[in-house]
Short mmCIF file of C-alpha atoms and ligand atoms in Angstrom, two decimals:
data_model
loop_
_atom_site.label_atom_id
_atom_site.label_comp_id
_atom_site.label_asym_id
_atom_site.label_seq_id
_atom_site.Cartn_x
_atom_site.Cartn_y
_atom_site.Cartn_z
CA MET A 854 0.00 0.00 0.00
CA SER A 855 2.60 2.49 1.06
CA GLU A 856 4.44 2.48 -2.29
CA ILE A 857 1.44 4.40 -3.62
CA LEU A 858 2.23 7.22 -1.23
CA ASP A 859 5.89 7.18 -2.29
CA LEU A 860 4.97 8.31 -5.80
CA THR A 861 5.44 11.94 -6.74
CA ILE A 862 2.30 13.92 -7.57
CA PRO A 863 2.92 13.87 -11.36
CA GLU A 864 3.61 10.11 -11.25
CA LEU A 865 0.52 9.34 -9.19
CA VAL A 866 -1.76 11.52 -11.33
CA ALA A 867 -0.43 9.92 -14.54
CA ARG A 868 -1.27 6.45 -13.19
CA VAL A 869 -4.75 7.48 -12.13
CA HIS A 870 -5.36 9.05 -15.56
CA LEU A 871 -4.24 5.83 -17.26
CA GLY A 872 -6.31 3.64 -14.94
CA GLN A 873 -3.20 1.86 -13.62
CA LEU A 874 -4.14 2.99 -10.14
CA SER A 875 -7.62 3.76 -8.85
CA ALA A 876 -8.35 6.87 -6.82
CA GLU A 877 -10.03 4.59 -4.29
CA GLU A 878 -6.79 2.62 -3.72
CA VAL A 879 -4.96 5.90 -3.14
CA ALA A 880 -7.67 7.11 -0.76
CA ARG A 881 -7.49 3.91 1.27
CA ALA A 882 -3.68 4.02 1.44
CA SER A 883 -3.76 7.62 2.66
CA LEU A 884 -6.50 6.98 5.24
CA ALA A 885 -4.58 3.93 6.54
CA ARG A 886 -1.41 5.99 6.88
CA ILE A 887 -3.32 8.75 8.68
CA GLU A 888 -4.55 6.11 11.13
CA ALA A 889 -1.03 4.65 11.59
CA THR A 890 0.46 8.08 12.34
CA ARG A 891 -2.35 9.36 14.57
CA SER A 892 0.00 9.87 17.51
CA LEU A 893 1.60 12.76 15.58
CA GLY A 894 -1.59 14.81 15.94
CA ALA A 895 -1.67 16.06 12.33
CA PHE A 896 -5.44 16.01 11.84
CA LEU A 897 -8.32 17.68 13.65
CA HIS A 898 -10.82 15.94 11.37
CA VAL A 899 -10.40 13.00 9.00
CA ALA A 900 -12.94 12.94 6.13
CA ARG A 901 -13.12 9.14 5.73
CA THR A 902 -16.49 8.71 4.06
CA ALA A 903 -16.29 11.83 1.92
CA THR A 904 -12.82 10.84 0.68
CA ILE A 905 -13.87 7.33 -0.34
CA GLU A 906 -16.99 8.72 -2.06
CA ALA A 907 -14.99 11.36 -3.92
CA ALA A 908 -12.45 8.73 -5.00
CA ARG A 909 -15.17 6.40 -6.28
CA SER A 910 -16.74 9.17 -8.29
CA ILE A 911 -13.34 9.98 -9.86
CA ASP A 912 -12.91 6.31 -10.79
CA GLU A 913 -16.42 6.17 -12.27
CA ARG A 914 -15.83 9.25 -14.36
CA ARG A 915 -12.62 7.75 -15.70
CA ALA A 916 -14.43 4.53 -16.54
CA ARG A 917 -16.95 6.59 -18.53
CA GLY A 918 -14.06 8.06 -20.52
CA GLU A 919 -14.11 11.51 -18.95
CA GLN A 920 -10.88 13.51 -18.78
CA LEU A 921 -9.72 13.81 -15.16
CA GLY A 922 -8.19 16.88 -13.52
CA PRO A 923 -4.51 17.69 -12.88
CA LEU A 924 -4.65 16.47 -9.28
CA ALA A 925 -6.73 13.33 -9.90
CA GLY A 926 -6.52 11.11 -6.84
CA VAL A 927 -3.93 13.20 -4.96
CA PRO A 928 -4.56 13.07 -1.19
CA ILE A 929 -4.29 16.58 0.27
CA ALA A 930 -4.56 17.80 3.87
CA ILE A 931 -6.27 21.16 4.39
CA LYS A 932 -5.29 23.59 7.13
CA ASP A 933 -8.31 24.00 9.35
CA ALA A 934 -8.36 27.76 8.69
CA LEU A 935 -9.94 27.10 5.27
CA CYS A 936 -13.71 26.77 4.95
CA THR A 937 -14.98 23.40 3.73
CA ARG A 938 -18.71 22.90 3.23
CA ASP A 939 -18.55 19.19 4.06
CA ALA A 940 -16.19 19.21 7.03
CA PRO A 941 -15.95 21.18 10.28
CA THR A 942 -13.70 24.25 10.38
CA THR A 943 -12.37 25.58 13.69
CA ALA A 944 -9.05 27.35 12.95
CA GLY A 945 -7.77 25.41 15.95
CA SER A 946 -10.02 27.43 18.28
CA ARG A 947 -12.60 26.53 20.91
CA ILE A 948 -14.56 29.63 19.98
CA LEU A 949 -15.67 27.79 16.84
CA THR A 950 -17.17 24.94 18.85
CA ARG A 951 -20.36 24.94 20.90
CA ASP A 952 -19.05 23.06 23.92
CA PRO A 953 -15.65 24.21 25.19
CA ASP A 954 -15.14 21.14 27.35
CA ALA A 955 -16.07 18.25 25.03
CA PRO A 956 -13.59 16.42 22.79
CA LEU A 957 -13.49 18.11 19.38
CA GLU A 958 -15.74 15.74 17.39
CA ALA A 959 -18.42 15.92 20.11
CA ALA A 960 -18.06 19.66 20.70
CA GLY A 961 -20.24 20.82 17.80
CA PRO A 962 -17.46 22.35 15.67
CA TRP A 963 -18.52 25.07 13.23
CA GLN A 964 -19.61 23.87 9.82
CA PRO A 965 -19.16 26.51 7.11
CA PRO A 966 -21.98 26.79 4.57
CA TYR A 967 -19.51 27.25 1.69
CA ASP A 968 -16.11 26.25 0.31
CA ALA A 969 -13.09 28.56 0.17
CA THR A 970 -12.12 29.37 -3.43
CA VAL A 971 -8.96 27.25 -3.13
CA ILE A 972 -11.08 24.31 -1.96
CA GLU A 973 -13.43 24.68 -4.95
CA ARG A 974 -10.40 24.67 -7.23
CA LEU A 975 -8.87 21.57 -5.62
CA ARG A 976 -12.17 19.72 -5.93
CA ALA A 977 -12.48 20.75 -9.59
CA ALA A 978 -8.94 19.37 -10.15
CA ASP A 979 -10.09 15.99 -8.66
CA ALA A 980 -7.90 16.15 -5.55
CA LEU A 981 -8.90 14.07 -2.52
CA LEU A 982 -9.45 16.31 0.51
CA VAL A 983 -8.68 13.73 3.19
CA GLY A 984 -8.98 15.92 6.26
CA LYS A 985 -8.52 19.15 8.17
CA ALA A 986 -5.05 19.71 9.57
CA ASN A 987 -4.15 20.79 13.08
CA MET A 988 -2.84 24.35 13.55
CA ASP A 989 -2.06 27.04 16.08
CA GLU A 990 -5.26 28.79 17.12
CA PHE A 991 -6.16 31.33 14.41
CA ALA A 992 -2.70 30.71 12.89
CA MET A 993 -0.99 32.48 15.80
CA GLY A 994 2.15 30.61 16.63
CA SER A 995 5.30 28.94 15.38
CA SER A 996 5.08 25.53 17.04
CA ASN A 997 1.47 24.27 16.75
CA GLU A 998 1.40 24.25 20.56
CA ASN A 999 -1.31 26.94 20.51
CA SER A 1000 -3.89 24.57 19.03
CA ALA A 1001 -6.85 24.56 21.41
CA PHE A 1002 -7.30 20.81 20.87
CA PHE A 1003 -3.98 18.95 20.93
CA ILE A 1004 -0.36 19.39 19.97
CA ALA A 1005 1.24 18.05 16.80
CA ARG A 1006 4.61 16.31 16.78
CA ASN A 1007 7.55 16.40 14.41
CA PRO A 1008 7.87 13.04 12.58
CA TRP A 1009 11.68 13.36 12.73
CA ASP A 1010 11.55 13.44 16.53
CA PRO A 1011 8.13 13.26 18.21
CA THR A 1012 9.46 15.07 21.29
CA ARG A 1013 9.93 18.16 19.12
CA ILE A 1014 7.64 20.73 17.54
CA PRO A 1015 6.73 20.42 13.84
CA GLY A 1016 6.66 24.21 13.54
CA GLY A 1017 3.60 26.34 12.98
CA SER A 1018 1.16 27.61 12.49
CA SER A 1019 0.48 25.10 9.66
CA GLY A 1020 2.04 22.34 11.77
CA GLY A 1021 -0.55 19.65 11.05
CA SER A 1022 -0.26 20.28 7.30
CA ALA A 1023 3.52 19.80 7.44
CA VAL A 1024 3.23 16.65 9.57
CA ALA A 1025 0.65 15.14 7.19
CA VAL A 1026 3.04 15.52 4.26
CA ALA A 1027 6.30 14.71 6.08
CA SER A 1028 4.85 11.54 7.62
CA GLY A 1029 3.78 10.38 4.16
CA ALA A 1030 0.03 10.40 4.95
CA THR A 1031 -0.70 12.85 2.13
CA LEU A 1032 1.25 13.97 -0.93
CA ALA A 1033 0.44 17.63 -0.40
CA ALA A 1034 -1.26 20.05 1.96
CA LEU A 1035 -2.56 23.59 1.99
CA GLY A 1036 -1.29 25.96 4.61
CA SER A 1037 -1.53 29.68 5.18
CA ASP A 1038 1.43 31.97 5.75
CA THR A 1039 1.07 35.30 7.53
CA GLY A 1040 4.61 35.46 8.85
CA GLY A 1041 6.14 32.10 7.92
CA SER A 1042 3.48 29.55 8.73
CA ILE A 1043 3.99 27.55 5.53
CA ARG A 1044 7.75 27.96 5.07
CA GLN A 1045 8.79 27.41 8.69
CA PRO A 1046 6.96 24.10 9.39
CA ALA A 1047 7.97 22.87 5.91
CA GLY A 1048 11.59 23.65 6.80
CA LEU A 1049 11.42 22.00 10.22
CA CYS A 1050 9.74 18.86 8.81
CA GLY A 1051 11.92 18.48 5.70
CA ILE A 1052 9.36 19.18 2.96
CA VAL A 1053 8.70 21.86 0.32
CA GLY A 1054 6.48 24.83 1.21
CA VAL A 1055 5.52 27.88 -0.84
CA LYS A 1056 4.20 31.24 0.31
CA PRO A 1057 2.99 32.85 -2.90
CA SER A 1058 3.14 36.60 -3.56
CA TYR A 1059 0.50 38.59 -1.70
CA GLY A 1060 -2.63 38.44 -3.85
CA ARG A 1061 -1.49 35.47 -5.94
CA VAL A 1062 -4.01 33.10 -4.31
CA SER A 1063 -7.55 33.94 -3.24
CA ARG A 1064 -8.16 34.40 0.48
CA TYR A 1065 -11.93 33.95 0.09
CA GLY A 1066 -12.93 31.41 2.72
CA LEU A 1067 -9.68 31.67 4.70
CA LEU A 1068 -10.37 32.57 8.33
CA ALA A 1069 -8.49 35.85 8.51
CA TYR A 1070 -5.60 36.45 10.89
CA ALA A 1071 -3.89 39.55 9.43
CA SER A 1072 -5.44 40.36 6.08
CA SER A 1073 -2.60 42.45 4.64
CA LEU A 1074 -0.16 39.56 5.23
CA ASP A 1075 -2.14 36.29 4.88
CA GLN A 1076 -1.55 34.04 1.86
CA VAL A 1077 -2.66 30.48 1.16
CA GLY A 1078 -0.07 28.17 -0.39
CA PRO A 1079 0.98 24.56 -1.01
CA MET A 1080 3.20 22.16 0.91
CA ALA A 1081 4.39 18.98 -0.79
CA GLN A 1082 7.00 16.26 -0.74
CA ASP A 1083 8.79 17.69 -3.76
CA VAL A 1084 9.09 20.90 -5.75
CA ARG A 1085 7.09 19.78 -8.80
CA GLY A 1086 4.22 18.65 -6.60
CA ALA A 1087 4.07 22.07 -4.95
CA ALA A 1088 4.24 23.72 -8.39
CA ARG A 1089 1.28 21.73 -9.65
CA VAL A 1090 -0.86 22.50 -6.61
CA LEU A 1091 -0.07 26.21 -6.84
CA GLU A 1092 -0.98 26.25 -10.51
CA VAL A 1093 -4.40 24.82 -9.59
CA ILE A 1094 -5.20 27.19 -6.71
CA ALA A 1095 -3.66 30.47 -7.98
CA GLY A 1096 -5.39 33.12 -10.02
CA ALA A 1097 -7.91 35.95 -9.94
CA ASP A 1098 -11.08 35.60 -7.88
CA GLU A 1099 -13.87 38.15 -8.00
CA ARG A 1100 -14.70 37.30 -4.38
CA ASP A 1101 -11.28 38.55 -3.17
CA SER A 1102 -10.54 42.07 -4.37
CA THR A 1103 -6.89 41.82 -3.22
CA CYS A 1104 -6.33 38.89 -5.58
CA THR A 1105 -4.18 39.85 -8.57
CA THR A 1106 -5.40 39.44 -12.15
CA ALA A 1107 -1.80 38.91 -13.35
CA PRO A 1108 -1.68 35.64 -15.31
CA VAL A 1109 -0.80 32.49 -13.34
CA GLY A 1110 2.71 31.27 -14.19
CA ALA A 1111 3.60 27.90 -15.69
CA TYR A 1112 5.12 26.75 -12.41
CA GLU A 1113 5.54 23.10 -13.25
CA ARG A 1114 7.18 23.92 -16.57
CA ALA A 1115 9.47 26.38 -14.77
CA CYS A 1116 10.85 23.39 -12.84
CA GLU A 1117 12.67 22.37 -16.05
CA ARG A 1118 14.30 25.75 -16.65
CA GLY A 1119 17.46 25.42 -14.60
CA VAL A 1120 19.27 28.34 -13.01
CA ARG A 1121 21.91 29.24 -15.58
CA GLY A 1122 22.31 33.01 -15.68
CA LEU A 1123 20.16 33.75 -12.63
CA ARG A 1124 21.61 36.14 -10.07
CA LEU A 1125 21.26 34.89 -6.50
CA GLY A 1126 21.54 37.40 -3.66
CA VAL A 1127 22.72 36.42 -0.19
CA PRO A 1128 21.46 39.03 2.30
CA ARG A 1129 24.24 39.63 4.81
CA GLN A 1130 21.79 40.45 7.61
CA TYR A 1131 20.23 36.96 7.47
CA PHE A 1132 23.51 35.33 8.49
CA GLU A 1133 24.40 37.40 11.53
CA ALA A 1134 24.65 36.42 15.20
CA GLY A 1135 21.93 34.08 16.45
CA LEU A 1136 22.00 31.66 13.52
CA ASP A 1137 22.94 28.09 14.49
CA PRO A 1138 26.37 27.34 12.90
CA GLU A 1139 25.24 23.99 11.46
CA LEU A 1140 22.26 25.66 9.76
CA ALA A 1141 24.47 28.47 8.48
CA GLU A 1142 26.87 25.95 6.99
CA ALA A 1143 24.13 23.88 5.32
CA THR A 1144 22.51 27.03 3.92
CA ARG A 1145 25.80 28.32 2.55
CA GLY A 1146 26.50 24.86 1.12
CA ALA A 1147 23.21 24.88 -0.79
CA ILE A 1148 23.93 28.40 -2.06
CA ALA A 1149 27.35 27.26 -3.28
CA ALA A 1150 25.70 24.30 -5.02
CA LEU A 1151 23.31 26.68 -6.79
CA GLY A 1152 26.38 28.65 -7.83
CA LYS A 1153 27.89 25.51 -9.36
CA LEU A 1154 24.65 24.91 -11.25
CA GLY A 1155 25.07 28.26 -12.98
CA CYS A 1156 23.80 31.02 -10.66
CA GLU A 1157 25.83 34.11 -10.11
CA VAL A 1158 26.05 34.53 -6.32
CA LEU A 1159 26.24 38.08 -4.91
CA GLU A 1160 26.11 39.47 -1.39
CA VAL A 1161 23.34 42.05 -0.82
CA ASP A 1162 22.37 44.38 2.02
CA MET A 1163 18.93 44.45 3.59
CA PRO A 1164 19.54 46.93 6.41
CA HIS A 1165 16.00 47.00 7.84
CA THR A 1166 15.77 43.24 8.44
CA LYS A 1167 16.31 43.76 12.18
CA TYR A 1168 13.02 45.68 12.46
CA GLY A 1169 10.97 42.85 10.95
CA VAL A 1170 9.97 41.17 14.21
CA SER A 1171 8.72 44.32 15.97
CA THR A 1172 7.01 45.64 12.83
CA TYR A 1173 5.23 42.36 12.16
CA TYR A 1174 4.09 41.79 15.73
CA LEU A 1175 2.54 45.29 15.84
CA LEU A 1176 0.80 45.12 12.47
CA ALA A 1177 -0.31 41.48 12.63
CA THR A 1178 -1.77 41.87 16.12
CA ALA A 1179 -3.49 45.15 15.17
CA GLU A 1180 -5.16 43.48 12.19
CA ALA A 1181 -6.02 40.41 14.27
CA SER A 1182 -7.68 42.51 16.97
CA SER A 1183 -10.06 43.78 14.31
CA ASN A 1184 -10.52 40.51 12.38
CA LEU A 1185 -11.29 38.50 15.51
CA SER A 1186 -13.99 40.89 16.76
CA ARG A 1187 -16.52 38.89 14.71
CA PHE A 1188 -16.24 35.97 17.15
CA ASP A 1189 -18.65 37.43 19.65
CA GLY A 1190 -21.11 34.68 20.57
CA VAL A 1191 -23.75 36.04 18.22
CA ARG A 1192 -22.89 34.65 14.82
CA PHE A 1193 -20.67 31.59 15.16
CA GLY A 1194 -19.80 28.77 17.51
CA LEU A 1195 -19.54 29.32 21.22
CA ARG A 1196 -21.92 31.44 23.29
CA ARG A 1197 -21.66 31.91 27.03
CA ASP A 1198 -24.07 34.05 29.00
CA GLY A 1199 -22.42 36.48 31.37
CA GLU A 1200 -23.19 37.11 34.98
CA ARG A 1201 -25.42 40.05 34.04
CA ALA A 1202 -28.06 39.96 31.33
CA ASP A 1203 -26.36 42.47 29.05
CA ILE A 1204 -24.57 41.99 25.78
CA HIS A 1205 -21.16 43.12 27.08
CA ALA A 1206 -21.22 40.48 29.77
CA MET A 1207 -22.10 37.90 27.10
CA TYR A 1208 -19.20 39.04 24.87
CA ARG A 1209 -16.82 38.89 27.80
CA ALA A 1210 -17.92 35.44 28.92
CA THR A 1211 -17.86 34.03 25.37
CA ARG A 1212 -14.50 35.46 24.34
CA GLY A 1213 -12.99 34.82 27.78
CA ARG A 1214 -13.84 31.13 27.50
CA GLY A 1215 -13.47 30.66 23.74
CA PHE A 1216 -10.05 32.18 23.02
CA GLY A 1217 -6.76 30.73 24.22
CA ALA A 1218 -3.99 32.65 26.00
CA GLU A 1219 -1.94 33.52 22.90
CA VAL A 1220 -4.97 34.82 21.00
CA LYS A 1221 -5.99 37.00 23.95
CA ARG A 1222 -2.42 38.30 24.28
CA ARG A 1223 -2.42 39.35 20.64
CA ILE A 1224 -5.87 40.93 20.72
CA MET A 1225 -4.71 43.01 23.68
CA LEU A 1226 -1.41 43.96 22.02
CA GLY A 1227 -3.16 44.89 18.79
CA THR A 1228 -5.92 46.85 20.50
CA TYR A 1229 -3.30 48.79 22.43
CA ALA A 1230 -1.28 49.56 19.28
CA LEU A 1231 -4.43 50.92 17.62
CA SER A 1232 -5.73 52.89 20.61
CA ALA A 1233 -6.08 56.66 20.21
CA GLY A 1234 -3.13 57.59 22.44
CA TYR A 1235 -0.67 55.10 20.94
CA TYR A 1236 -1.72 54.79 17.29
CA ASP A 1237 1.01 57.13 15.99
CA ALA A 1238 3.73 55.75 18.23
CA TYR A 1239 3.09 52.11 17.34
CA TYR A 1240 0.73 51.29 14.47
CA ALA A 1241 1.53 54.26 12.20
CA LYS A 1242 5.26 53.94 12.85
CA ALA A 1243 5.19 50.21 12.10
CA GLN A 1244 3.48 50.97 8.78
CA ARG A 1245 6.32 53.33 7.88
CA VAL A 1246 8.94 50.74 8.79
CA ARG A 1247 7.03 48.20 6.69
CA THR A 1248 7.64 50.48 3.71
CA LEU A 1249 11.37 50.56 4.48
CA ILE A 1250 11.48 46.76 4.63
CA ALA A 1251 9.66 46.53 1.30
CA LYS A 1252 12.20 48.99 -0.14
CA ASP A 1253 15.05 46.72 0.97
CA PHE A 1254 13.49 44.03 -1.22
CA GLN A 1255 12.91 46.38 -4.17
CA GLN A 1256 16.53 47.48 -4.05
CA ALA A 1257 17.77 43.90 -3.79
CA PHE A 1258 15.62 42.78 -6.72
CA ALA A 1259 17.08 45.58 -8.84
CA LYS A 1260 20.37 43.67 -8.56
CA VAL A 1261 19.41 40.00 -8.22
CA ASP A 1262 16.63 37.63 -9.37
CA MET A 1263 16.22 35.90 -6.04
CA LEU A 1264 17.46 35.81 -2.46
CA ALA A 1265 18.64 32.81 -0.47
CA ALA A 1266 18.44 32.66 3.32
CA PRO A 1267 17.82 30.35 6.26
CA ILE A 1268 14.24 29.69 7.42
CA THR A 1269 14.80 29.57 11.15
CA PRO A 1270 17.70 30.37 13.48
CA MET A 1271 17.67 26.83 14.94
CA PRO A 1272 16.32 23.38 14.03
CA ALA A 1273 13.02 22.11 15.51
CA PHE A 1274 13.03 22.80 19.25
CA ARG A 1275 11.55 20.63 21.98
CA LEU A 1276 7.84 20.67 22.78
CA GLY A 1277 7.34 23.09 25.66
CA GLU A 1278 10.78 24.69 25.31
CA LYS A 1279 9.56 28.15 24.31
CA LEU A 1280 5.94 27.99 25.40
CA SER A 1281 6.36 30.10 28.51
CA ASP A 1282 8.49 32.68 26.68
CA PRO A 1283 6.43 34.23 23.85
CA LEU A 1284 9.15 36.75 23.01
CA SER A 1285 11.74 34.07 22.22
CA MET A 1286 9.09 32.31 20.09
CA TYR A 1287 8.47 35.58 18.18
CA LEU A 1288 12.19 36.19 17.68
CA ALA A 1289 12.59 32.81 15.96
CA ASP A 1290 10.40 34.17 13.12
CA VAL A 1291 13.06 36.70 12.13
CA TYR A 1292 13.86 35.20 8.69
CA THR A 1293 10.32 34.57 7.48
CA LEU A 1294 8.42 37.74 8.48
CA PRO A 1295 10.07 40.18 6.02
CA ALA A 1296 8.69 38.39 2.93
CA ASN A 1297 5.14 38.83 4.25
CA LEU A 1298 5.71 42.48 5.14
CA ALA A 1299 6.99 43.07 1.58
CA GLY A 1300 4.39 40.83 -0.11
CA VAL A 1301 7.05 38.81 -1.97
CA PRO A 1302 6.92 35.04 -2.59
CA GLY A 1303 9.07 32.63 -0.59
CA LEU A 1304 9.79 28.93 -0.95
CA THR A 1305 11.37 26.38 1.40
CA VAL A 1306 13.25 23.41 -0.01
CA PRO A 1307 14.94 20.80 2.20
CA VAL A 1308 18.72 20.86 1.83
CA GLY A 1309 19.93 18.40 4.45
CA THR A 1310 19.83 17.45 8.10
CA THR A 1311 21.79 18.27 11.19
CA ALA A 1312 24.20 15.58 12.40
CA ALA A 1313 22.63 13.14 14.86
CA ARG A 1314 23.89 13.73 18.40
CA ALA A 1315 23.55 11.83 21.67
CA ASP A 1316 20.68 14.12 22.76
CA ARG A 1317 19.05 14.67 19.38
CA PRO A 1318 18.45 12.72 16.16
CA ALA A 1319 19.15 14.21 12.73
CA LEU A 1320 16.71 17.09 12.04
CA PRO A 1321 15.82 18.66 8.69
CA ILE A 1322 17.32 21.89 7.42
CA GLY A 1323 15.50 24.00 4.84
CA LEU A 1324 16.72 26.69 2.47
CA GLN A 1325 14.50 29.72 1.88
CA LEU A 1326 14.38 31.33 -1.56
CA MET A 1327 12.56 34.64 -2.14
CA ALA A 1328 11.80 36.49 -5.38
CA ALA A 1329 10.10 39.66 -6.59
CA PRO A 1330 6.26 39.79 -6.55
CA ASN A 1331 4.77 37.32 -9.03
CA ALA A 1332 8.17 35.79 -9.84
CA GLU A 1333 7.28 32.39 -8.38
CA GLU A 1334 8.56 30.73 -11.55
CA THR A 1335 12.11 31.74 -10.62
CA LEU A 1336 11.71 30.08 -7.21
CA PHE A 1337 10.46 26.84 -8.77
CA ALA A 1338 13.27 26.84 -11.34
CA ALA A 1339 15.94 27.21 -8.67
CA ALA A 1340 14.42 24.83 -6.12
CA ALA A 1341 13.83 22.12 -8.74
CA ALA A 1342 17.39 22.52 -10.03
CA TRP A 1343 18.70 22.09 -6.51
CA GLU A 1344 16.45 19.09 -5.91
CA ALA A 1345 17.55 17.39 -9.15
CA ALA A 1346 21.24 17.88 -8.33
CA ARG A 1347 20.87 17.01 -4.65
CA PRO A 1348 23.24 14.42 -3.32
CA GLY A 1349 21.29 11.35 -2.16
CA PRO A 1350 17.59 10.49 -2.12
CA ARG A 1351 14.61 12.51 -0.89
CA LEU A 1352 14.77 13.27 2.84
CA ARG A 1353 12.49 11.08 4.86
CA PRO A 1354 11.92 10.89 8.59
CA PRO A 1355 12.83 7.63 10.31
CA PRO A 1356 9.96 5.13 10.66
CA LEU A 1357 7.71 5.92 13.61
CA ALA A 1358 8.67 3.90 16.66
CA ALA A 1359 6.06 1.87 18.53
CA GLN A 1360 2.91 2.76 16.67
CA GLY A 1361 0.01 1.19 18.52
N1 LIG B 2104 4.72 32.65 13.76
C1 LIG B 2104 4.09 33.82 13.25
C2 LIG B 2104 3.01 34.26 14.20
O1 LIG B 2104 2.90 33.66 15.21
C3 LIG B 2104 3.53 33.58 11.88
C4 LIG B 2104 2.25 32.83 11.88
C5 LIG B 2104 1.65 32.69 10.51
O2 LIG B 2104 2.33 32.82 9.50
N2 LIG B 2104 0.35 32.44 10.50
O3 LIG B 2104 2.30 35.17 13.98
#
């Protein structure tokens, strides 16, 4: 069974198209693997019946001679921040359940009446939406430990975090339960868990993919994007989900690139910038070495490698955590006990007491912290000092990118300062968790696309097994094709086979 899940997306789709493999066999293999890796906590909801039914209908349509879509039979995990009309959607939050004390399935999780645009497009491409992936509550976090339901574990070492906020999506792909996943990336939530779990993750340019049906965290930064076991797989998924949407006015009408074809282009003649500020103090030496090694390998493949300056990088963390929390404080005001999910009556029979009781019970500690931070940054007395100033610094950070892209076609950098840390290690210290986002936040602030490709592992030590290391590539807005060309070239020239986590010990 499991060889099915070892196929690449193009290989698997070709077999389903030819009838050499049925979508139902793929569905069953994926559901069995989800079951076998349950202890990793990747899924909040597994869509068993719907997946088998969808697979059977794909097989029937093929038998009738119909042409199948570009993702026919591909099992995909969906971050639970995306609305699905046939499966519950909670964004990892108790406020989108009716009973805050019951286990998730029995808690009356919110059921959206519609599909997000990206979900419609995946269904139309004949993908199998096998389940909803675990995540940090409302996508706030870098470790998946802020899920209101349960933690997720890194398949390379289950005592460590998989990254976040799209942690469940990364675990689903890295553990081989699905071939791809959708995540959302507001400040690194696709690229960082992909890097820490040893898979490919793409944050598209702002506006490249529709946000219609994505539960908003920070609307000027959020983007939906693919995670996959290899670069071509991610390219194919992005090609399916990208493109204009009249239901999202921030979605660009620029034509969607030929991402999969770009994977054949190679890197000859491309100029690759190495931003000095991404390699300064704080970066783990083993990660620095692996990143520099991958950059040198891209140089050997034909890139011209140049050093560039991005002097405002150091302001990224403070700028992001002011703007993202300000936007979140506004976006999350809709969860008030009136329209969705949880409702708790207050001690007094007035609406403010009801709001307080509902939001007090329904939101977790990190979400409350951010609503308070964001509300403060937007308050009359502090707006200029914090929110308005952060907007101006955002412009300076975007200018760093514009100036860099006048000289180079793409930038190469680490994803995180350290490999996957231990569960619980940073939970009581939010500031150190925020600081670890230093390399991923600038791309969101500037709206540029970023891609993570695995480039190796750390050496196994007495206290720690080998852990994946990812390389981050960034390009100018709507230049995703360049990222796919470079990442695919690296992947094709990579020494050794695809990175895979060790088999899970003691699965019961
Ligand atoms: N880790 C960052 C945060 O906590 C980014 C999260 C994201 O991209 N959704 O806000």
